Coordinates of C-alpha atoms in Angstrom, one line a residue:
M29 CA 241.2 65.0 148.6
M30 CA 237.6 64.9 148.1
W31 CA 235.9 61.9 147.7
I32 CA 234.1 61.6 144.5
P33 CA 230.8 59.0 143.8
A34 CA 231.5 57.5 140.6
H35 CA 228.6 58.7 139.3
V36 CA 229.0 62.1 139.4
L37 CA 232.5 61.9 138.3
C38 CA 230.9 60.0 134.8
H39 CA 228.8 62.8 135.1
I40 CA 231.6 65.3 135.1
L41 CA 233.5 63.7 133.0
G42 CA 230.5 63.3 129.9
I43 CA 231.4 59.4 129.8
A44 CA 229.5 56.4 130.4
C45 CA 230.6 54.7 133.7
S46 CA 227.2 52.6 133.9
A47 CA 229.5 49.5 133.1
Y48 CA 231.5 49.9 135.9
L49 CA 229.3 50.1 139.0
P50 CA 228.6 47.1 141.2
N51 CA 224.8 47.0 141.4
Q52 CA 223.4 48.6 144.6
C53 CA 220.4 45.5 144.6
S54 CA 223.6 43.6 146.4
P55 CA 223.6 43.3 149.1
D56 CA 220.1 44.0 149.4
P57 CA 219.4 46.8 151.2
C58 CA 216.0 47.2 151.8
H59 CA 214.0 45.9 155.0
K60 CA 213.4 42.0 153.6
E61 CA 209.9 41.9 155.8
G62 CA 208.4 45.3 154.4
T63 CA 210.3 44.7 150.9
V64 CA 208.8 43.6 147.7
R65 CA 212.4 43.9 145.4
C66 CA 215.1 46.8 145.0
E67 CA 216.0 48.2 141.6
D68 CA 219.0 49.8 141.5
L69 CA 218.7 52.4 140.1
K70 CA 222.5 52.4 139.1
G71 CA 224.5 54.2 141.7
D72 CA 221.5 54.3 143.5
F73 CA 218.3 51.7 144.4
Y74 CA 215.0 52.0 144.9
C75 CA 213.2 49.6 148.0
E76 CA 209.2 48.6 147.3
C77 CA 207.4 48.6 149.7
K78 CA 205.1 45.9 150.9
P79 CA 201.3 47.3 151.6
G80 CA 201.8 48.7 155.4
W81 CA 205.4 49.6 154.9
Q82 CA 207.1 52.2 154.3
G83 CA 210.9 54.6 154.7
K84 CA 213.6 54.8 151.6
T85 CA 214.7 50.7 153.1
C86 CA 210.9 49.2 153.7
E87 CA 211.8 49.6 157.4
K88 CA 209.3 51.1 159.2
D89 CA 205.9 49.5 159.6
I90 CA 202.6 51.6 158.8
D91 CA 200.8 52.3 162.4
E92 CA 197.2 51.7 160.0
C93 CA 195.2 52.1 163.7
S94 CA 196.3 56.0 163.6
V95 CA 194.3 57.1 160.5
Q96 CA 190.5 57.1 161.2
H97 CA 190.5 53.7 162.9
G98 CA 191.9 51.8 160.1
G99 CA 187.9 52.3 159.3
C100 CA 187.5 49.5 162.4
N101 CA 184.1 49.9 163.6
Q102 CA 185.0 49.0 166.8
I103 CA 189.0 47.7 167.9
C104 CA 191.7 48.9 165.8
L105 CA 195.0 46.3 165.6
N106 CA 198.2 46.9 164.4
K107 CA 200.8 44.4 163.0
I108 CA 203.8 44.7 161.7
G109 CA 203.2 45.3 158.1
S110 CA 199.3 45.4 158.6
Y111 CA 196.5 45.6 160.6
R112 CA 192.8 43.9 162.1
C113 CA 189.7 44.6 163.4
S114 CA 187.6 43.1 166.3
C115 CA 185.3 43.4 168.1
Y116 CA 184.4 44.1 172.1
S117 CA 183.1 40.9 174.1
G118 CA 179.1 39.8 172.1
Y119 CA 179.9 40.8 169.4
V120 CA 180.9 39.6 165.9
L121 CA 182.7 40.5 162.9
R122 CA 179.8 41.2 159.7
D123 CA 182.8 42.4 157.3
S124 CA 186.1 42.5 158.3
K125 CA 185.4 46.4 159.9
T126 CA 181.8 46.3 161.1
C127 CA 180.9 44.6 164.5
E128 CA 177.2 43.4 165.3
D129 CA 175.7 42.7 168.4
I130 CA 175.5 38.1 169.1
D131 CA 172.3 37.3 170.1
E132 CA 173.4 34.7 172.6
C133 CA 169.9 33.2 173.5
T134 CA 169.3 32.2 169.4
A135 CA 173.0 30.7 168.2
S136 CA 172.5 28.1 171.9
A137 CA 168.7 27.1 172.5
D138 CA 170.0 25.6 176.0
I139 CA 172.3 28.7 177.2
C140 CA 170.5 29.0 180.0
G141 CA 169.2 26.0 181.1
E142 CA 165.2 26.1 182.4
A143 CA 165.7 30.0 182.8
R144 CA 164.3 32.3 180.1
C145 CA 167.6 33.7 177.5
K146 CA 167.5 37.2 177.2
N147 CA 169.4 38.8 174.6
L148 CA 171.9 42.1 175.6
I149 CA 173.7 44.2 173.7
S150 CA 176.6 42.5 174.4
S151 CA 175.1 40.3 176.6
Y152 CA 172.8 38.1 178.3
K153 CA 170.9 37.4 180.9
C154 CA 169.0 34.7 182.5
L155 CA 165.8 35.0 183.5
C156 CA 163.4 33.9 186.5
D157 CA 160.4 34.4 187.4
A158 CA 159.2 36.3 190.2
G159 CA 160.2 34.6 193.9
Y160 CA 163.2 32.4 191.8
K161 CA 166.8 32.9 191.6
Y162 CA 169.0 31.9 189.1
D163 CA 171.9 29.1 189.9
E164 CA 174.3 29.3 187.5
L165 CA 176.2 26.1 188.7
R166 CA 173.4 24.1 187.4
K167 CA 171.1 26.8 185.5
T168 CA 168.2 26.3 187.1
C169 CA 165.7 28.5 188.9
Q170 CA 165.5 28.0 191.8
D171 CA 162.8 29.2 195.1
I172 CA 163.6 32.1 197.2
D173 CA 163.0 31.3 200.5
E174 CA 161.5 35.0 201.9
C175 CA 160.8 33.5 205.1
E176 CA 164.2 33.5 205.9
E177 CA 163.8 37.3 204.9
Q178 CA 161.7 37.2 207.9
L179 CA 159.1 39.7 206.7
C180 CA 156.1 38.3 208.1
E181 CA 155.4 39.9 211.7
Q182 CA 154.0 36.7 212.4
T183 CA 153.6 33.3 210.4
C184 CA 155.7 32.9 207.3
V185 CA 154.7 30.4 204.9
N186 CA 156.5 29.3 202.2
L187 CA 156.1 28.5 199.0
P188 CA 157.8 28.0 195.1
G189 CA 157.5 31.3 193.7
S190 CA 156.3 33.2 196.8
Y191 CA 155.5 32.7 199.9
T192 CA 152.1 34.5 202.5
C193 CA 151.8 36.2 205.9
H194 CA 149.9 34.8 208.3
C195 CA 148.7 36.6 211.5
D196 CA 146.4 34.7 214.6
G197 CA 143.6 35.2 214.3
R198 CA 142.2 33.4 217.9
G199 CA 144.7 36.1 219.3
G200 CA 142.6 39.4 217.8
V201 CA 144.7 40.5 214.9
K202 CA 144.8 39.8 211.0
L203 CA 146.6 41.3 208.1
S204 CA 147.2 44.5 207.6
Q205 CA 147.1 46.4 204.1
D206 CA 151.1 45.8 203.8
M207 CA 149.9 42.3 204.0
N208 CA 153.4 41.6 205.8
T209 CA 152.5 43.0 209.5
C210 CA 149.4 42.8 211.7
E211 CA 146.5 45.1 212.4
N212 CA 144.1 44.6 215.1
I213 CA 140.2 43.3 213.7
I214 CA 137.9 46.8 215.1
P215 CA 134.6 46.1 214.4
C216 CA 133.3 47.8 211.9
V217 CA 129.4 47.6 212.6
P218 CA 128.7 48.7 215.7
F219 CA 126.3 46.9 217.8
A220 CA 124.0 48.5 220.5
V221 CA 125.6 45.6 223.0
A222 CA 124.8 47.8 226.2
K223 CA 123.5 45.8 229.5
S224 CA 120.8 46.6 231.9
I225 CA 121.9 46.8 235.1
K226 CA 118.0 46.0 236.5
S227 CA 117.9 43.1 234.4
L228 CA 119.2 38.9 235.4
Y229 CA 120.3 37.3 232.2
L230 CA 119.2 33.1 232.9
G231 CA 121.7 32.2 230.1
R232 CA 125.0 32.4 231.5
M233 CA 125.8 29.2 232.2
F234 CA 126.2 26.9 229.6
S235 CA 126.4 24.1 232.2
G236 CA 122.4 25.0 232.7
T237 CA 123.7 25.0 236.8
P238 CA 121.8 28.0 238.8
V239 CA 123.1 31.7 238.5
I240 CA 121.1 32.2 241.2
R241 CA 121.1 30.1 244.2
L242 CA 118.7 31.0 248.1
R243 CA 117.4 29.7 250.8
F244 CA 114.6 31.0 252.6
K245 CA 114.0 30.2 256.2
R246 CA 110.7 31.3 258.3
K247 CA 109.8 30.7 261.9
Q248 CA 105.6 30.5 260.6
P249 CA 104.6 28.7 257.6
T250 CA 105.3 30.2 254.6
R251 CA 103.7 30.3 250.9
L252 CA 105.9 30.3 248.2
V253 CA 104.9 34.1 246.3
A254 CA 107.1 34.5 243.0
E255 CA 106.7 37.4 241.2
F256 CA 108.3 38.6 238.2
D257 CA 108.8 40.6 233.9
F258 CA 110.2 37.8 232.1
R259 CA 111.7 38.4 228.4
T260 CA 112.8 35.3 225.1
F261 CA 113.5 34.1 222.0
D262 CA 114.5 30.4 223.3
P263 CA 111.5 28.1 222.6
E264 CA 113.7 26.3 226.0
G265 CA 115.0 26.5 229.4
I266 CA 114.9 26.7 233.0
L267 CA 113.2 29.8 234.9
F268 CA 113.6 28.3 238.2
F269 CA 113.6 25.1 240.8
A270 CA 111.5 26.2 244.7
G271 CA 111.5 24.2 246.8
G272 CA 113.8 21.0 249.0
H273 CA 115.8 18.7 247.6
Q274 CA 115.5 16.7 244.7
D275 CA 113.5 13.6 246.7
S276 CA 111.3 15.5 248.2
T277 CA 108.7 18.1 247.8
W278 CA 109.8 21.0 244.9
V279 CA 108.2 23.0 241.3
V280 CA 110.4 23.0 238.6
L281 CA 108.9 26.5 236.3
A282 CA 110.7 25.8 232.8
L283 CA 109.8 26.8 228.5
R284 CA 109.3 23.4 226.1
K285 CA 108.0 24.9 222.6
G286 CA 107.7 28.4 223.7
R287 CA 104.7 27.6 226.3
L288 CA 105.3 27.6 229.8
E289 CA 105.7 23.3 231.4
L290 CA 105.6 23.2 236.0
Q291 CA 107.1 20.1 236.4
L292 CA 106.4 18.9 240.4
K293 CA 107.1 16.8 242.5
Y294 CA 104.1 15.7 246.3
N295 CA 104.6 13.1 248.7
G296 CA 107.1 10.9 246.4
I297 CA 105.1 11.7 243.3
G298 CA 105.6 14.0 240.4
R299 CA 103.7 15.7 237.5
V300 CA 104.1 17.6 234.4
T301 CA 101.7 20.4 233.0
S302 CA 101.9 22.2 230.6
S303 CA 99.1 25.6 229.0
G304 CA 98.6 28.7 228.2
P305 CA 100.2 31.2 225.7
L306 CA 103.8 31.3 223.3
I307 CA 105.8 33.4 225.3
N308 CA 109.2 33.6 223.2
H309 CA 108.0 36.4 221.5
G310 CA 111.4 38.1 222.8
M311 CA 108.2 41.7 224.3
W312 CA 108.7 41.3 228.4
Q313 CA 105.3 40.5 230.1
T314 CA 104.5 39.1 233.6
I315 CA 105.2 35.8 235.0
S316 CA 103.6 35.2 238.5
V317 CA 103.8 31.7 240.3
E318 CA 101.7 31.6 243.7
E319 CA 100.9 28.5 246.0
L320 CA 97.3 28.2 247.7
E321 CA 96.2 26.1 250.5
R322 CA 95.6 23.6 248.2
S323 CA 96.7 25.5 244.8
L324 CA 99.4 26.8 242.3
V325 CA 98.8 29.2 240.2
I326 CA 100.4 30.2 237.1
K327 CA 99.7 33.5 235.5
V328 CA 100.5 35.6 232.7
N329 CA 99.8 39.5 232.8
R330 CA 98.3 38.2 235.8
D331 CA 95.5 36.1 233.6
A332 CA 95.9 32.4 235.7
V333 CA 97.4 30.4 232.8
M334 CA 97.7 27.0 235.2
K335 CA 95.7 26.0 238.2
I336 CA 96.8 22.9 239.7
A337 CA 96.0 21.1 242.6
V338 CA 98.7 20.0 245.4
S339 CA 98.7 18.2 248.5
G340 CA 102.0 19.3 250.0
D341 CA 103.5 22.1 251.2
L342 CA 106.6 23.3 248.9
F343 CA 108.7 25.3 252.5
T344 CA 109.4 21.8 254.5
L345 CA 110.1 22.2 258.5
D346 CA 114.1 21.3 259.5
K347 CA 114.9 21.8 262.4
G348 CA 112.4 24.3 263.8
L349 CA 112.5 26.3 260.1
Y350 CA 110.9 26.2 257.9
Q351 CA 113.3 26.1 254.8
L352 CA 112.9 26.3 250.3
N353 CA 115.9 26.7 248.2
L354 CA 115.2 28.7 245.5
T355 CA 117.5 28.3 242.1
V356 CA 116.4 30.4 239.0
G357 CA 118.6 29.4 235.5
G358 CA 118.7 25.3 236.0
I359 CA 118.3 22.5 239.0
P360 CA 120.2 22.1 242.1
F361 CA 120.4 17.9 240.9
K362 CA 121.0 16.5 237.3
T363 CA 117.7 17.6 234.4
K364 CA 117.3 13.8 233.8
D365 CA 116.3 13.3 237.2
L366 CA 113.4 15.7 236.5
I367 CA 109.7 14.2 236.4
L368 CA 110.5 15.0 231.7
P369 CA 114.3 15.7 231.0
I370 CA 114.7 18.8 229.3
N371 CA 117.4 21.3 227.9
P372 CA 118.0 23.6 230.7
R373 CA 119.7 26.2 229.1
L374 CA 117.7 29.4 228.8
D375 CA 118.7 32.4 227.2
G376 CA 115.6 34.6 228.9
C377 CA 115.8 37.5 230.7
M378 CA 114.9 38.5 234.0
R379 CA 113.2 42.0 235.8
A380 CA 111.0 43.1 238.6
W381 CA 111.8 40.1 240.4
N382 CA 110.4 39.2 244.3
W383 CA 110.2 37.0 245.6
L384 CA 109.0 36.0 248.5
N385 CA 107.1 39.6 248.6
G386 CA 110.9 40.3 250.8
E387 CA 113.4 43.4 249.3
D388 CA 116.4 41.5 247.7
T389 CA 119.5 44.2 247.1
T390 CA 122.2 41.4 247.6
I391 CA 121.5 40.3 244.1
Q392 CA 120.4 43.5 242.9
E393 CA 124.0 43.6 244.3
T394 CA 125.9 41.1 243.1
I395 CA 124.1 41.7 239.7
K396 CA 125.4 45.1 239.4
M397 CA 128.8 44.0 239.9
N398 CA 128.9 42.0 236.9
D399 CA 127.9 42.7 233.5
K400 CA 128.1 39.2 232.6
M401 CA 125.2 38.5 234.6
Q402 CA 122.8 41.5 232.0
C403 CA 120.6 41.1 229.8
F404 CA 121.4 43.9 226.6
S405 CA 118.4 46.5 227.0
V406 CA 117.2 45.6 223.7
A407 CA 117.5 42.0 221.9
G408 CA 115.8 40.1 218.9
R409 CA 116.0 37.4 217.2
G410 CA 119.3 34.8 216.3
S411 CA 123.1 34.0 217.8
F412 CA 125.9 37.6 218.6
Y413 CA 129.2 36.0 218.6
P414 CA 130.8 39.0 219.9
G415 CA 134.3 37.8 218.8
R416 CA 135.4 35.4 221.5
G417 CA 135.2 31.4 221.8
F418 CA 133.1 29.2 219.5
A419 CA 130.2 27.0 219.8
A420 CA 131.1 23.1 219.0
F421 CA 128.4 20.3 218.5
N422 CA 129.6 16.5 217.3
L423 CA 127.6 15.9 214.1
S424 CA 127.4 13.5 210.9
Y425 CA 126.9 14.6 207.7
M426 CA 126.7 10.9 206.3
Q427 CA 123.9 9.3 204.9
P428 CA 122.9 5.8 205.2
S429 CA 123.2 4.1 201.5
S430 CA 120.3 2.9 200.2
G431 CA 119.6 -0.6 198.3
N432 CA 122.2 -1.6 197.2
E433 CA 124.5 1.2 196.9
T434 CA 128.0 0.0 198.1
K435 CA 129.2 3.3 198.9
T436 CA 127.7 6.2 201.5
N437 CA 126.8 9.4 200.5
W438 CA 127.1 12.6 202.6
K439 CA 125.9 16.1 202.2
I440 CA 127.4 19.1 204.0
E441 CA 124.4 21.7 203.4
V442 CA 124.5 25.2 205.5
N443 CA 122.5 27.9 205.5
A444 CA 123.9 31.3 207.9
V445 CA 121.8 34.6 208.1
I446 CA 124.8 36.6 209.4
Q447 CA 124.8 40.4 209.7
P448 CA 129.2 41.7 210.3
A449 CA 130.6 43.8 213.1
T450 CA 134.1 42.5 211.7
D451 CA 135.0 42.0 208.3
T452 CA 137.1 38.4 209.6
G453 CA 136.2 35.3 211.8
V454 CA 135.4 31.5 210.7
L455 CA 131.7 31.1 211.0
F456 CA 131.4 27.1 210.0
A457 CA 134.6 24.7 210.3
L458 CA 134.7 21.3 210.7
V459 CA 137.4 20.7 212.7
T460 CA 139.1 16.8 212.8
E461 CA 140.5 14.8 215.7
E462 CA 144.5 15.9 214.5
A463 CA 143.1 19.8 214.5
S464 CA 143.4 20.5 210.3
V465 CA 140.4 21.9 209.2
P466 CA 138.7 19.8 206.7
L467 CA 135.9 22.3 205.5
S468 CA 135.1 26.1 206.4
L469 CA 133.6 29.0 205.4
S470 CA 134.8 32.4 207.0
L471 CA 134.5 36.2 206.3
I472 CA 137.8 37.3 204.8
D473 CA 139.5 41.4 204.4
Y474 CA 141.6 40.9 201.8
H475 CA 142.6 37.9 198.8
S476 CA 146.1 35.9 199.9
T477 CA 146.6 34.6 195.9
K478 CA 146.3 38.6 194.7
K479 CA 147.6 39.9 198.1
L480 CA 145.0 42.7 197.8
K481 CA 143.1 44.3 199.7
Q482 CA 138.6 43.4 199.3
Q483 CA 136.0 41.9 201.4
F484 CA 135.2 38.4 200.7
I485 CA 133.1 35.7 202.0
I486 CA 134.9 32.2 201.1
L487 CA 134.5 28.3 201.2
A488 CA 137.4 26.3 201.8
L489 CA 138.8 22.8 201.8
E490 CA 141.8 22.5 204.1
N491 CA 144.7 25.9 203.3
T492 CA 143.2 25.7 199.8
V493 CA 140.3 28.4 198.4
V494 CA 138.5 27.2 196.7
S495 CA 135.4 29.8 196.7
R496 CA 135.1 33.2 196.8
L497 CA 132.4 36.0 196.1
A498 CA 133.8 39.5 197.2
I499 CA 130.4 41.6 199.1
N500 CA 130.7 44.0 201.6
L501 CA 130.7 42.8 205.5
C502 CA 130.0 46.4 206.6
D503 CA 126.9 47.8 205.3
E504 CA 125.2 47.7 208.8
R505 CA 122.7 44.8 206.7
E506 CA 121.2 41.1 206.7
H507 CA 123.4 38.4 203.7
S508 CA 122.4 35.0 204.1
V509 CA 124.9 32.1 202.6
D510 CA 124.4 28.9 202.0
I511 CA 127.0 26.0 201.1
L512 CA 126.1 22.9 199.1
L513 CA 128.5 20.1 199.5
K514 CA 128.3 16.6 198.5
K515 CA 131.3 13.9 196.6
D516 CA 131.0 15.6 192.8
Q517 CA 128.8 19.1 194.5
L518 CA 130.5 22.2 195.5
S519 CA 129.1 25.5 196.0
L520 CA 128.9 29.1 197.3
S521 CA 125.9 31.9 197.3
V522 CA 125.3 34.9 199.1
D523 CA 122.0 36.3 198.5
G524 CA 121.7 34.0 195.7
K525 CA 124.4 35.4 194.1
A526 CA 127.1 31.9 192.9
G527 CA 131.0 32.3 193.8
E528 CA 133.5 31.8 192.0
S529 CA 135.6 28.7 191.9
E530 CA 139.3 28.8 192.8
L531 CA 140.0 25.4 191.5
S532 CA 140.2 23.1 188.3
T533 CA 137.8 20.2 187.8
S534 CA 140.0 17.7 188.8
E535 CA 141.6 19.9 191.4
L536 CA 137.7 19.7 192.7
E537 CA 137.2 16.2 192.5
D538 CA 140.8 16.1 194.8
S539 CA 139.7 18.0 197.5
L540 CA 136.1 16.3 198.0
S541 CA 137.6 13.4 198.3
I542 CA 140.1 14.4 200.5
L543 CA 137.2 16.1 202.4
E544 CA 134.8 12.6 201.8
N545 CA 137.6 11.0 204.4
S546 CA 137.5 14.1 207.3
L547 CA 133.7 12.2 206.7
Q548 CA 134.8 9.3 208.0
S549 CA 136.7 9.7 210.9
M550 CA 135.4 11.6 213.6
V551 CA 135.0 15.4 212.8
K552 CA 133.9 18.5 214.7
T553 CA 132.0 21.5 213.7
Y554 CA 132.2 24.3 214.8
M555 CA 130.6 28.2 214.6
G556 CA 131.9 31.2 215.1
G557 CA 135.7 29.7 214.8
L558 CA 138.2 27.8 215.2
P559 CA 139.6 25.3 218.4
D560 CA 143.0 25.9 219.1
V561 CA 144.3 25.1 215.4
P562 CA 147.9 25.5 213.7
V563 CA 147.2 29.5 211.5
T564 CA 148.6 27.9 208.4
S565 CA 146.0 25.2 208.7
T566 CA 142.5 27.5 207.4
P567 CA 142.6 30.8 205.8
V568 CA 140.8 32.1 209.0
T569 CA 141.5 31.8 212.7
A570 CA 139.1 34.7 214.0
F571 CA 136.4 34.5 216.0
Y572 CA 133.1 35.5 214.1
H573 CA 131.9 39.4 215.9
G574 CA 128.0 39.9 214.9
C575 CA 124.6 38.3 215.0
M576 CA 124.1 34.2 213.2
T577 CA 121.3 31.9 212.6
V578 CA 122.6 28.8 211.1
K579 CA 120.4 26.1 209.1
L580 CA 121.6 22.7 208.4
S581 CA 119.6 20.9 205.9
N582 CA 116.8 23.5 206.3
K583 CA 116.9 22.5 209.8
A584 CA 118.3 25.1 213.1
L585 CA 121.4 24.9 215.4
D586 CA 120.0 25.8 218.4
L587 CA 123.2 26.3 220.6
D588 CA 121.9 25.7 223.9
E589 CA 121.8 21.9 222.1
A590 CA 126.4 22.1 221.7
L591 CA 128.0 20.2 222.5
Y592 CA 130.4 23.2 223.9
K593 CA 129.2 26.8 223.7
H594 CA 131.3 30.0 225.3
S595 CA 129.7 31.6 227.6
D596 CA 129.6 35.4 226.3
I597 CA 127.6 33.9 223.3
T598 CA 124.0 34.0 223.1
S599 CA 121.8 31.7 221.7
H600 CA 118.5 33.4 220.8
S601 CA 119.3 37.0 221.9
C602 CA 121.1 39.5 219.0
P603 CA 121.1 43.1 220.4
P604 CA 120.9 46.2 217.2
V605 CA 122.5 48.1 215.4
E606 CA 123.1 51.0 217.6
A607 CA 119.8 54.0 215.4
G608 CA 122.5 56.9 213.8
Q609 CA 125.3 55.4 212.3

């Protein structure tokens, strides 16, 4: 038998059966979570679904995210009966569907601590200045020690946010273009340093000891005859000595204030005679000394300039032989034991010498083998620094106070006329006993802070450049460099043009105060280079190469008066720049 639903049967029979049908919503056939209400349709039911639900009994969740991403800008999250829009990290919902970037730098002012905050799309970044790195834990900028990265070929100094490389200038090197490696200091202006093998340089021994020592022995009584060509710009020094020992008979021919001076000692009695023209003009001239029977005659260019009456002979009889000692460029005893003390150092040149009318092949061969005994073929005025060695002086820059002043004044006033052969080197410096360099005047070919290759003359207090001036150091010209430092003043000028100051007024005052303290202790003055000081103690440590004449407080500085001078530095002569360069 076939079963027919009641409402269908009632319909067939054409009778009202509603009164006999049960409530189709009881029990509730609809899915409770997804239904608003159940409607009894008398024999059927209708489930009214909540938004986000579907199906006969509202049992199916609608996935709104499957259609156009639910209208969400970034992330759509389907939920049971619903959905919501969300955003990626670093974004926030502006309305229910659109995401916009969060500016973390504005939202949280201290988010980066002492670093700079830079907003990024969906994020942010904490930035430090170049040379620093960000410490996320401390929220601070930490200095990067570039020296640990071994960027420098020689010496590295780490600085806050930076670093500097240093090359050992005393070893003949300087910083190269990349500011990290070192390169040789090569002359940019060639000087005519050729020597003459037929000349004898008298200034080779800074000690003032003779450059030549001769001893003549004769069987017959003999008199002194000496003749030679001579050239110098030096006003003072010893040409030669002839005679016996210190307490016997002797003569010394010297220069003082540019004129010939003869010191002589006969029978224990000393005399000093000076006469004749100025001969330190750099021109060759012939000088002769001749011992006659009762006199000594000195001639310049065959003209007699001195004739001195004497009683006695320079040759002394010893063991049956007449003997004479002759020394050139110095004397065989201390200069303080001369009749009139003199600085024996003489930057002078001899050639065509003739001692006692004899041939002198031995001296000529010795000179030929040793170029340090030879003179420059051509020379002018000035001092020549060959790029090795220095001259050192013991000078004071303190000025005695006048009146009721309690503080001592000081002044450093230097004029240096230079003609450089290289673009790197120390012209003038003060050095303490502790090997610090409170003041230096130097040539350099780079800007240390800008790390830029360019030629400068710089004035530095310790390792800090306080004034600089850009200049072409390889132009073959002479340049006049002036510095003046006092208690409240510092200036640098080159050819009348003032240098640029690198310090503020307060920084300058502090630096000058440090310099003043150094001046009150023991400082030595160095010309043309530095002793063995730390390479980081001053901007330049290289030796100067070229010509230079110096005045301190308008007084010429004579390198022959130094405590020490490298023997290769010529105190009063300088070769010219090579022609045709």
